PDB file of C-alpha atoms in Angstrom:
ATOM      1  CA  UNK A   1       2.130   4.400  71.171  1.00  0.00           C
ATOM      2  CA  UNK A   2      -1.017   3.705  73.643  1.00  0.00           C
ATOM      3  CA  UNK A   3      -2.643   1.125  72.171  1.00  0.00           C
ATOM      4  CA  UNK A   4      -5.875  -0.822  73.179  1.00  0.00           C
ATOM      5  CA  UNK A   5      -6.320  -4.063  74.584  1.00  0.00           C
ATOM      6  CA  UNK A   6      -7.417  -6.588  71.647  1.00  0.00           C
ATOM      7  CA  UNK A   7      -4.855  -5.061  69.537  1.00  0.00           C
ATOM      8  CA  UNK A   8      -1.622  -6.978  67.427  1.00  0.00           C
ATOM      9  CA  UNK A   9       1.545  -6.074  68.168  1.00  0.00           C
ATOM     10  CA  UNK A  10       3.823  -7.120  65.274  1.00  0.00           C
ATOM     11  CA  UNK A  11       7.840  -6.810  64.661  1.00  0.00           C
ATOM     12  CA  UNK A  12       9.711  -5.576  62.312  1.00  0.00           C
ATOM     13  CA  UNK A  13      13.280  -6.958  62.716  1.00  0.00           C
ATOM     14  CA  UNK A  14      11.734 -11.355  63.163  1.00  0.00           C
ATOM     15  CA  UNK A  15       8.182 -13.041  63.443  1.00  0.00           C
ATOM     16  CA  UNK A  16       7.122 -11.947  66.775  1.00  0.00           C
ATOM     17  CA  UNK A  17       3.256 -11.319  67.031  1.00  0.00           C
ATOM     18  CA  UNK A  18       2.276  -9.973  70.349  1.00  0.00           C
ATOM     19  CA  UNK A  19      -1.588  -9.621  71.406  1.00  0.00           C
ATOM     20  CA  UNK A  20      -2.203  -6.758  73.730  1.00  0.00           C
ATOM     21  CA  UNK A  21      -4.258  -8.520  76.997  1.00  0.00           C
ATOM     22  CA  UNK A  22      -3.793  -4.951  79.457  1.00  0.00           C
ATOM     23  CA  UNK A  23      -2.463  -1.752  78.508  1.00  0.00           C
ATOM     24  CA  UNK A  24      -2.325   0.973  81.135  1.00  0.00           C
ATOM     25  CA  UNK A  25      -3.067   4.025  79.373  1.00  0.00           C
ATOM     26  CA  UNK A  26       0.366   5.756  79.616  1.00  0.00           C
ATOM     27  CA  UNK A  27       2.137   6.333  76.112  1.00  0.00           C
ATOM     28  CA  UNK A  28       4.653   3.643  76.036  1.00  0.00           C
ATOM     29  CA  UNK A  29       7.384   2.186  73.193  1.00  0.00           C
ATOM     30  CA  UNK A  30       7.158  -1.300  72.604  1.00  0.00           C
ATOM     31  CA  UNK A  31      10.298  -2.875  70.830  1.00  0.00           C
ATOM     32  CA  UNK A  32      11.122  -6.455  69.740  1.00  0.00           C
ATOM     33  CA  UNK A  33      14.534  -7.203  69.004  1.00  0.00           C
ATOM     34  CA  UNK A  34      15.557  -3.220  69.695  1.00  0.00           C
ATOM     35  CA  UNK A  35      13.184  -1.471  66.941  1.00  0.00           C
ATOM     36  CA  UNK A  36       9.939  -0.150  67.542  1.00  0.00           C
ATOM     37  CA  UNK A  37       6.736  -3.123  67.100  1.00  0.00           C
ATOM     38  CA  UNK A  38       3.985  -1.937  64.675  1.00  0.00           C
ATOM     39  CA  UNK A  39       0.149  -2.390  65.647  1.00  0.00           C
ATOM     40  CA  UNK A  40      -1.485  -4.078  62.537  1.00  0.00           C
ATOM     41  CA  UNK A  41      -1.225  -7.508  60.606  1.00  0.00           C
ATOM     42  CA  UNK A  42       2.045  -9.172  59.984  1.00  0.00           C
ATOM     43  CA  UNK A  43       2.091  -7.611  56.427  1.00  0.00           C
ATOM     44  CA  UNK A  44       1.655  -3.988  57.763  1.00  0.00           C
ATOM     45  CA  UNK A  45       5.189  -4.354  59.370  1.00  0.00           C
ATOM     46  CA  UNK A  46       6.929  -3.948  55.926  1.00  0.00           C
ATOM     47  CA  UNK A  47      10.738  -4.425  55.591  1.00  0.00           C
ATOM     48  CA  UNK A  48      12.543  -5.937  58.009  1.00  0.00           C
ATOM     49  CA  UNK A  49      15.110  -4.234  60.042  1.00  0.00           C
ATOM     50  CA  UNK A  50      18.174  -5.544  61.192  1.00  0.00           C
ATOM     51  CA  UNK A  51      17.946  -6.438  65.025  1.00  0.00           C
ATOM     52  CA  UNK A  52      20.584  -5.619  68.055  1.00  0.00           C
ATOM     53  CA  UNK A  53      22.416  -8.576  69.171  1.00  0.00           C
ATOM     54  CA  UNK A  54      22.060  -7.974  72.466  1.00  0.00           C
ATOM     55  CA  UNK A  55      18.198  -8.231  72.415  1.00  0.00           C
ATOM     56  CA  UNK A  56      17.691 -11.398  70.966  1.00  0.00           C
ATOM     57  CA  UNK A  57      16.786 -13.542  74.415  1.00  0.00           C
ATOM     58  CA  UNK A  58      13.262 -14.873  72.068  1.00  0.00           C
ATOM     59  CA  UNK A  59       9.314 -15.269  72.626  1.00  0.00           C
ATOM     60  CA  UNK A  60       7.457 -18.340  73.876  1.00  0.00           C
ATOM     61  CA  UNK A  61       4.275 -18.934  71.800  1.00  0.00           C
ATOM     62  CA  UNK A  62       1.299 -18.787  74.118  1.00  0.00           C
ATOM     63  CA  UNK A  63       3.125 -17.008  77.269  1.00  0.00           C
ATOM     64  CA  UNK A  64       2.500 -13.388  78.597  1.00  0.00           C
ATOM     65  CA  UNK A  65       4.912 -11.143  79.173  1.00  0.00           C
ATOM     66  CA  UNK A  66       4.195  -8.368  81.654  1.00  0.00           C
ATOM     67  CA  UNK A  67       5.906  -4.959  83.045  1.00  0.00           C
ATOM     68  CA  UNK A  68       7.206  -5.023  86.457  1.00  0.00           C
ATOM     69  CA  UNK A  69       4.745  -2.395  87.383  1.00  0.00           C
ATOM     70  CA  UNK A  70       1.844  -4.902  86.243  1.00  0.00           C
ATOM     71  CA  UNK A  71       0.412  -1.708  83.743  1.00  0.00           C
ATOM     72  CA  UNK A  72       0.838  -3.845  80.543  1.00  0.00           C
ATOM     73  CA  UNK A  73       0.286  -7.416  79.755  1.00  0.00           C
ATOM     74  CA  UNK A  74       0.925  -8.979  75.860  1.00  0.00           C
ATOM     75  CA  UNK A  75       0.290 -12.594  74.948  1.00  0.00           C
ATOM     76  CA  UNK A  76       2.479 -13.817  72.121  1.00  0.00           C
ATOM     77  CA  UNK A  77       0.847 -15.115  69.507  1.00  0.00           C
ATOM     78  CA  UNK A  78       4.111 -16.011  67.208  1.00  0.00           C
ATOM     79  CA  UNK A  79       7.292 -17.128  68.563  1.00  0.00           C
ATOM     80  CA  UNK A  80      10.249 -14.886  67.555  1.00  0.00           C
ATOM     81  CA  UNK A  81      13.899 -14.738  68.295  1.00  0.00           C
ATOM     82  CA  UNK A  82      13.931 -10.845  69.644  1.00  0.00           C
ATOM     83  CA  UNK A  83      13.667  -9.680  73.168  1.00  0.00           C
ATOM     84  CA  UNK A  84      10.369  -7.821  74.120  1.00  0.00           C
ATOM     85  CA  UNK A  85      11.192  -4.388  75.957  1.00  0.00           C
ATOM     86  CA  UNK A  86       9.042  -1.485  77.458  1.00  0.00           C
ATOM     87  CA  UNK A  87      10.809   1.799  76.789  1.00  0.00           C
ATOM     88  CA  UNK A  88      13.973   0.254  76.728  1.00  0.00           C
ATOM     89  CA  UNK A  89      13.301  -2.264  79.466  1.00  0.00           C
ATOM     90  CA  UNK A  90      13.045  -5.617  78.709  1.00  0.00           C
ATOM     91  CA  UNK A  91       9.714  -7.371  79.943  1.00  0.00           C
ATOM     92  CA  UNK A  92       9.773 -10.313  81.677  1.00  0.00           C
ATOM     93  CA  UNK A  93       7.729 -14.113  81.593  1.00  0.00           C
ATOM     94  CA  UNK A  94       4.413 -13.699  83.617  1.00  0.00           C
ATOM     95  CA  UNK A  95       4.373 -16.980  85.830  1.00  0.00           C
ATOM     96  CA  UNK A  96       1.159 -18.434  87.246  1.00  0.00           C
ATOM     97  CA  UNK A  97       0.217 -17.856  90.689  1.00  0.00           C
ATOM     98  CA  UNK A  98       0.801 -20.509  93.119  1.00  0.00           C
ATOM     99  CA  UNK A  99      -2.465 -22.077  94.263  1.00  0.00           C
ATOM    100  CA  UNK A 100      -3.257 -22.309  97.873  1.00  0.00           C
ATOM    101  CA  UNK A 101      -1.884 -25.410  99.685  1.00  0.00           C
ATOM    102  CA  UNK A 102      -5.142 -27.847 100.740  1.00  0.00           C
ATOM    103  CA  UNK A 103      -4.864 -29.684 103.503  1.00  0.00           C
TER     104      UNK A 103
END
């Protein structure tokens, strides 16, 4: 999957909705939960499949999640109970930057 920044992200196995902010142009498999997210509305994503137990850390609404490599950035739109993972490895909270110290 390569898609485009603007694009929707959407599970298939609980209600995560993920907003693509940077995409690095490499083909890359975005899962929720340990299946495969679709790109589309949440009624493209069709029947739900069952999720693996070990993925199921969640989503924060309104938080970014980026790769360690900084290549890909999502925004989650809708809160889910899965775990977010590029090609197999899970993604992790993008924190703000610390602002300079004024003195």
């Amino acid at each position: 999957m390569t898609p485009r920044p603007g694009a929707t992200l959407v599970s298939t196995t609980d209600d995560t909705v993920l907003l693509v902010v940077r995409w690095g142009g490499a083909d890359a498999e975005v899962t929720c939960g340990g299946a495969p997210m679709v790109e589309g509305r949440a009624s493209d994503a069709g029947a739900r499949q069952a999720a693996d137990p070990a993925q199921q850390d969640g989503t924060q609404l309104g938080k970014r999640y980026a790769s360690d490599d900084g290549e890909v950035e999502l925004l989650c739109t809708k809160a889910g109970t899965g775990t977010v993972a590029i090609n197999g490895t899970p993604v992790s909270l993008k924190t703000a930057k610390p602002l300079p110290a004024s003195d």
